[in-house]
Amino acid sequence: MKNRIARLALRASALLTLGIGVIAAAPAPAPDPALIAAVSDPARTAAFVARDKARHPAEELAFFGIAPNMTVVELWPGGGYWTEIMGPYLAKGGTYYASLNAPGDKEEDAGVQRWRARVAAQKDRLGTIHETMIGAGHFDIAPPGSADLIVTFRNLHNVMEDGSADQALAAAFKALKPGGILGIEEHRGRNDKPQDPKAKDGYVREDYAIALAKKAGFVLVGSSEINANPKDTKDWVDGVWTLPPTLSQKDKDREKYIAVGEADNFVLKFQKPKH
């Protein structure tokens, strides 16, 4: 425990030295029973459930302060891991926007169709999901000032890659109510290497992410080490995709990468100023 506290103190000191400020990492509040029930639902996709030990969905959403009556926007829902949790959780009293990546990339377009097929197959359970788009000139992710919470999970590197990070964060700021929360989870890059503005290896320095959000007008109000993984050395042949769940090297050194586990991830909580 002493060693862990020392490591966190050193990391905080490093961030302060860079002049960006830091919020001390803190444990997430206990998830409410309805959120635990959504995560525990046996109707969830088995492959998603298998990742819960690495992703801590109930704890992370509780850290962001989700509530069942909120208007929530998810940026780039991917395969639907979070959709299968937040859909049922928000179905009765909340509003859920899924901001899908704009068309134009063949692989990503196919991913959107797979997401839509999964949602259609679980329509009764997931409730109404409002589709919007993000990217390639599409940044109206929700009506201005309507969202209580916007979340994006391991997608900041995507908007960095296509050069739209500033636009995406500005869109989040516009869509949030004053006092609303932006939650960002991302693969944590190494502090001893300059940040690639395109994040081609999938890793983003935590200080870089904080600076991007602050540039958009957000205030950092919390951070969590819930998805930290000290085994991730972040120097893999295919970047973050070398590790699970992608395992880009297939059978080559497969057991080695499985032993490392999913990437080291930071979890940051930002707020749109109330005034």
Coordinates of N, CA, C and O in Angstrom, one line a residue, residues 40-137:
S40 N -25.2 -7.2 -14.2 CA -25.4 -8.6 -13.9 C -26.4 -9.3 -14.8 O -26.6 -10.5 -14.7
D41 N -27.0 -8.6 -15.7 CA -28.1 -9.2 -16.5 C -27.5 -10.3 -17.4 O -26.6 -10.1 -18.2
P42 N -28.1 -11.5 -17.3 CA -27.6 -12.7 -18.0 C -27.8 -12.5 -19.5 O -27.3 -13.3 -20.3
A43 N -28.6 -11.5 -20.0 CA -28.8 -11.3 -21.4 C -27.6 -10.6 -22.1 O -27.6 -10.6 -23.3
R44 N -26.7 -10.1 -21.3 CA -25.5 -9.5 -21.9 C -24.7 -10.5 -22.7 O -24.7 -11.7 -22.4
T45 N -24.0 -10.0 -23.7 CA -23.2 -10.8 -24.6 C -22.0 -11.4 -23.7 O -21.3 -10.7 -23.0
A46 N -21.8 -12.7 -23.9 CA -20.9 -13.4 -23.0 C -19.5 -12.9 -23.2 O -18.7 -12.8 -22.2
A47 N -19.1 -12.5 -24.4 CA -17.7 -12.0 -24.6 C -17.5 -10.7 -23.9 O -16.4 -10.3 -23.5
F48 N -18.6 -9.9 -23.8 CA -18.5 -8.6 -23.0 C -18.4 -8.9 -21.5 O -17.5 -8.3 -20.9
V49 N -19.2 -9.8 -21.0 CA -19.1 -10.1 -19.6 C -17.7 -10.6 -19.2 O -17.2 -10.3 -18.1
A50 N -17.0 -11.3 -20.1 CA -15.7 -11.8 -19.8 C -14.7 -10.7 -19.6 O -13.7 -10.9 -19.0
R51 N -15.0 -9.5 -20.1 CA -14.1 -8.4 -20.0 C -14.4 -7.5 -18.7 O -13.6 -6.6 -18.4
D52 N -15.4 -7.9 -18.0 CA -15.8 -7.0 -16.9 C -14.7 -6.9 -15.8 O -14.5 -5.9 -15.2
K53 N -13.9 -8.0 -15.6 CA -12.8 -7.9 -14.6 C -11.8 -6.9 -14.9 O -11.1 -6.3 -14.0
A54 N -11.6 -6.6 -16.2 CA -10.6 -5.6 -16.7 C -11.2 -4.2 -16.8 O -10.5 -3.2 -16.6
R55 N -12.5 -4.2 -17.0 CA -13.2 -2.9 -17.3 C -14.0 -2.3 -16.2 O -14.2 -1.1 -16.2
H56 N -14.4 -3.1 -15.2 CA -15.1 -2.5 -14.0 C -16.2 -1.6 -14.4 O -16.2 -0.4 -13.9
P57 N -17.2 -2.1 -15.1 CA -18.2 -1.2 -15.7 C -19.1 -0.5 -14.6 O -19.3 0.8 -14.7
A58 N -19.5 -1.2 -13.6 CA -20.4 -0.6 -12.6 C -19.7 0.5 -11.8 O -20.2 1.6 -11.6
E59 N -18.4 0.2 -11.4 CA -17.6 1.1 -10.6 C -17.3 2.3 -11.4 O -17.3 3.5 -10.9
E60 N -16.9 2.1 -12.7 CA -16.6 3.3 -13.5 C -17.7 4.2 -13.8 O -17.6 5.5 -13.7
L61 N -18.9 3.7 -14.1 CA -20.1 4.5 -14.4 C -20.5 5.2 -13.1 O -20.9 6.4 -13.1
A62 N -20.3 4.5 -11.9 CA -20.6 5.2 -10.7 C -19.7 6.3 -10.4 O -20.1 7.4 -9.9
F63 N -18.4 6.2 -10.7 CA -17.4 7.2 -10.6 C -17.8 8.5 -11.4 O -17.7 9.6 -11.0
F64 N -18.3 8.2 -12.6 CA -18.8 9.3 -13.4 C -20.1 10.0 -12.9 O -20.5 11.0 -13.4
G65 N -20.8 9.3 -12.0 CA -22.0 9.8 -11.4 C -23.2 9.6 -12.2 O -24.2 10.3 -12.0
I66 N -23.3 8.5 -13.0 CA -24.5 8.2 -13.7 C -25.7 8.0 -12.8 O -25.5 7.4 -11.7
A67 N -26.8 8.4 -13.3 CA -28.1 8.1 -12.6 C -29.1 7.8 -13.6 O -29.1 8.2 -14.8
P68 N -30.2 7.0 -13.2 CA -31.1 6.4 -14.2 C -32.0 7.4 -14.9 O -32.7 7.1 -15.8
N69 N -32.1 8.7 -14.3 CA -32.9 9.7 -14.9 C -32.1 10.7 -15.8 O -32.7 11.7 -16.2
M70 N -30.9 10.4 -16.1 CA -30.0 11.3 -16.8 C -30.2 11.2 -18.3 O -30.6 10.2 -18.8
T71 N -29.8 12.3 -19.0 CA -29.5 12.3 -20.4 C -28.0 12.0 -20.6 O -27.2 12.8 -20.2
V72 N -27.7 10.9 -21.2 CA -26.3 10.4 -21.4 C -26.0 10.3 -22.8 O -26.8 9.7 -23.6
V73 N -24.8 10.7 -23.2 CA -24.3 10.5 -24.6 C -23.1 9.7 -24.5 O -22.2 10.0 -23.8
E74 N -23.1 8.6 -25.3 CA -21.8 7.8 -25.5 C -21.2 8.1 -26.9 O -21.9 8.0 -27.9
L75 N -20.0 8.5 -26.9 CA -19.3 8.7 -28.2 C -18.6 7.5 -28.6 O -17.9 6.8 -27.9
W76 N -18.9 7.1 -29.9 CA -18.3 5.9 -30.5 C -18.6 4.6 -29.7 O -17.7 4.1 -29.0
P77 N -19.8 4.1 -29.7 CA -20.1 2.9 -28.8 C -19.5 1.6 -29.2 O -19.7 0.6 -28.6
G78 N -18.7 1.6 -30.4 CA -18.0 0.4 -30.7 C -18.9 -0.8 -30.9 O -19.9 -0.7 -31.6
G79 N -18.5 -1.9 -30.3 CA -19.3 -3.1 -30.5 C -20.6 -3.2 -29.6 O -21.5 -4.0 -29.8
G80 N -20.7 -2.3 -28.6 CA -21.9 -2.2 -27.8 C -21.7 -2.7 -26.4 O -22.7 -2.9 -25.7
Y81 N -20.4 -2.8 -25.9 CA -20.2 -3.2 -24.5 C -21.0 -2.4 -23.6 O -21.7 -2.9 -22.7
W82 N -20.8 -1.1 -23.7 CA -21.5 -0.1 -22.7 C -23.0 0.0 -23.1 O -23.8 0.3 -22.2
T83 N -23.3 -0.1 -24.3 CA -24.7 0.0 -24.7 C -25.6 -1.1 -24.0 O -26.7 -0.8 -23.6
E84 N -25.1 -2.3 -23.9 CA -25.8 -3.3 -23.2 C -26.0 -3.1 -21.7 O -26.8 -3.7 -21.1
I85 N -25.2 -2.2 -21.2 CA -25.4 -1.8 -19.8 C -26.2 -0.5 -19.6 O -27.2 -0.5 -18.8
M86 N -25.8 0.5 -20.3 CA -26.5 1.8 -20.2 C -27.9 1.8 -20.8 O -28.8 2.5 -20.3
G87 N -28.1 1.0 -21.8 CA -29.5 1.0 -22.4 C -30.5 0.6 -21.4 O -31.5 1.4 -21.2
P88 N -30.4 -0.6 -20.8 CA -31.4 -1.0 -19.8 C -31.5 -0.1 -18.6 O -32.6 0.2 -18.1
Y89 N -30.3 0.4 -18.2 CA -30.3 1.3 -17.0 C -31.0 2.6 -17.2 O -31.7 3.1 -16.3
L90 N -30.9 3.1 -18.4 CA -31.6 4.4 -18.7 C -32.9 4.3 -19.3 O -33.6 5.3 -19.5
A91 N -33.4 3.1 -19.7 CA -34.6 2.9 -20.5 C -35.8 3.5 -19.9 O -36.6 4.0 -20.6
K92 N -36.0 3.4 -18.6 CA -37.3 3.8 -18.0 C -37.4 5.3 -17.7 O -38.4 5.9 -18.0
G93 N -36.3 5.9 -17.2 CA -36.4 7.3 -16.8 C -35.4 8.2 -17.4 O -35.4 9.4 -17.2
G94 N -34.4 7.7 -18.2 CA -33.4 8.5 -18.8 C -33.5 8.6 -20.3 O -34.4 8.2 -20.9
T95 N -32.5 9.3 -20.9 CA -32.4 9.4 -22.3 C -30.9 9.0 -22.7 O -30.0 9.5 -22.1
Y96 N -30.8 8.2 -23.8 CA -29.5 7.7 -24.1 C -29.3 8.0 -25.6 O -30.0 7.6 -26.5
Y97 N -28.2 8.8 -25.9 CA -27.7 9.1 -27.2 C -26.5 8.2 -27.5 O -25.5 8.2 -26.7
A98 N -26.5 7.5 -28.6 CA -25.3 6.9 -29.1 C -24.8 7.6 -30.3 O -25.4 7.6 -31.3
S99 N -23.6 8.2 -30.1 CA -23.0 9.0 -31.2 C -22.1 8.2 -32.0 O -20.9 7.9 -31.6
L100 N -22.6 7.7 -33.1 CA -21.8 6.7 -34.0 C -20.8 7.4 -34.8 O -21.0 8.6 -35.3
N101 N -19.7 6.8 -35.1 CA -18.7 7.4 -36.0 C -19.3 7.6 -37.4 O -19.9 6.7 -38.0
A102 N -19.0 8.8 -38.0 CA -19.6 9.1 -39.3 C -19.1 8.2 -40.3 O -18.0 7.7 -40.3
P103 N -19.9 7.9 -41.4 CA -19.5 7.0 -42.4 C -18.3 7.5 -43.2 O -18.1 8.7 -43.3
G104 N -17.6 6.6 -43.8 CA -16.5 6.9 -44.7 C -15.4 5.9 -44.6 O -14.6 5.8 -45.6
D105 N -15.2 5.2 -43.5 CA -14.2 4.2 -43.3 C -14.9 2.8 -43.4 O -15.8 2.5 -42.6
K106 N -14.4 2.0 -44.3 CA -15.1 0.7 -44.6 C -15.2 -0.1 -43.3 O -16.2 -0.7 -43.0
E107 N -14.1 -0.2 -42.6 CA -14.0 -1.1 -41.4 C -14.9 -0.5 -40.3 O -15.7 -1.3 -39.6
E108 N -14.9 0.8 -40.1 CA -15.7 1.4 -39.1 C -17.2 1.4 -39.5 O -18.1 1.2 -38.6
D109 N -17.5 1.5 -40.7 CA -18.9 1.4 -41.2 C -19.4 0.0 -40.9 O -20.6 -0.1 -40.5
A110 N -18.6 -1.0 -41.1 CA -19.1 -2.4 -40.8 C -19.3 -2.5 -39.3 O -20.3 -3.2 -38.9
G111 N -18.5 -1.9 -38.5 CA -18.7 -1.9 -37.1 C -20.0 -1.3 -36.6 O -20.7 -1.8 -35.7
V112 N -20.3 -0.2 -37.3 CA -21.6 0.5 -37.0 C -22.8 -0.5 -37.3 O -23.8 -0.6 -36.5
Q113 N -22.7 -1.1 -38.4 CA -23.8 -2.1 -38.8 C -23.9 -3.2 -37.8 O -25.0 -3.7 -37.5
R114 N -22.7 -3.7 -37.3 CA -22.8 -4.8 -36.3 C -23.4 -4.3 -35.0 O -24.2 -5.0 -34.4
W115 N -23.1 -3.0 -34.7 CA -23.7 -2.4 -33.4 C -25.2 -2.3 -33.6 O -26.0 -2.7 -32.7
R116 N -25.6 -1.8 -34.8 CA -27.1 -1.7 -35.0 C -27.8 -3.0 -35.0 O -28.9 -3.1 -34.5
A117 N -27.2 -4.1 -35.5 CA -27.8 -5.4 -35.5 C -27.9 -5.9 -34.1 O -28.9 -6.5 -33.7
R118 N -26.9 -5.7 -33.3 CA -26.9 -6.1 -31.9 C -28.0 -5.4 -31.1 O -28.8 -6.0 -30.3
V119 N -28.1 -4.1 -31.4 CA -29.2 -3.3 -30.7 C -30.6 -3.7 -31.1 O -31.5 -3.9 -30.3
A120 N -30.7 -4.0 -32.4 CA -32.0 -4.4 -33.0 C -32.5 -5.8 -32.3 O -33.7 -6.0 -32.0
A121 N -31.5 -6.6 -32.1 CA -31.8 -8.0 -31.6 C -32.2 -7.9 -30.1 O -32.8 -8.8 -29.6
Q122 N -31.9 -6.8 -29.4 CA -32.2 -6.6 -28.0 C -33.0 -5.4 -27.7 O -33.0 -4.8 -26.6
K123 N -33.8 -5.0 -28.7 CA -34.6 -3.7 -28.7 C -35.4 -3.6 -27.4 O -35.4 -2.5 -26.8
D124 N -36.1 -4.7 -27.1 CA -37.0 -4.6 -25.9 C -36.3 -4.3 -24.6 O -36.8 -3.6 -23.7
R125 N -35.1 -4.9 -24.5 CA -34.3 -4.8 -23.3 C -33.5 -3.5 -23.2 O -33.4 -2.8 -22.2
L126 N -33.1 -3.0 -24.4 CA -32.2 -1.8 -24.4 C -33.0 -0.5 -24.4 O -32.4 0.5 -24.1
G127 N -34.2 -0.6 -24.8 CA -35.0 0.7 -24.8 C -34.7 1.5 -26.0 O -34.0 1.1 -26.9
T128 N -35.1 2.8 -26.0 CA -34.9 3.7 -27.1 C -33.5 4.3 -27.0 O -33.1 4.8 -26.0
I129 N -32.8 4.2 -28.1 CA -31.5 4.7 -28.2 C -31.5 5.7 -29.4 O -31.8 5.4 -30.5
H130 N -31.1 6.9 -29.1 CA -31.1 8.0 -30.1 C -29.8 8.0 -30.8 O -28.7 8.2 -30.2
E131 N -29.8 7.8 -32.1 CA -28.5 7.8 -32.9 C -28.2 9.2 -33.4 O -29.0 9.9 -33.9
T132 N -26.9 9.6 -33.1 CA -26.3 10.8 -33.8 C -25.0 10.4 -34.4 O -24.6 9.2 -34.3
M133 N -24.3 11.3 -34.9 CA -23.0 11.0 -35.5 C -21.9 11.9 -35.0 O -22.2 13.1 -34.7
I134 N -20.7 11.4 -35.1 CA -19.5 12.2 -34.7 C -18.4 12.0 -35.7 O -18.1 10.8 -36.1
G135 N -17.8 13.1 -36.2 CA -16.7 12.9 -37.1 C -17.0 13.4 -38.5 O -18.2 13.4 -38.9
A136 N -16.0 13.7 -39.3 CA -16.2 14.1 -40.7 C -17.3 15.1 -40.9 O -18.2 15.0 -41.7
G137 N -17.3 16.2 -40.1 CA -18.2 17.3 -40.2 C -19.5 17.1 -39.5 O -20.4 17.9 -39.6

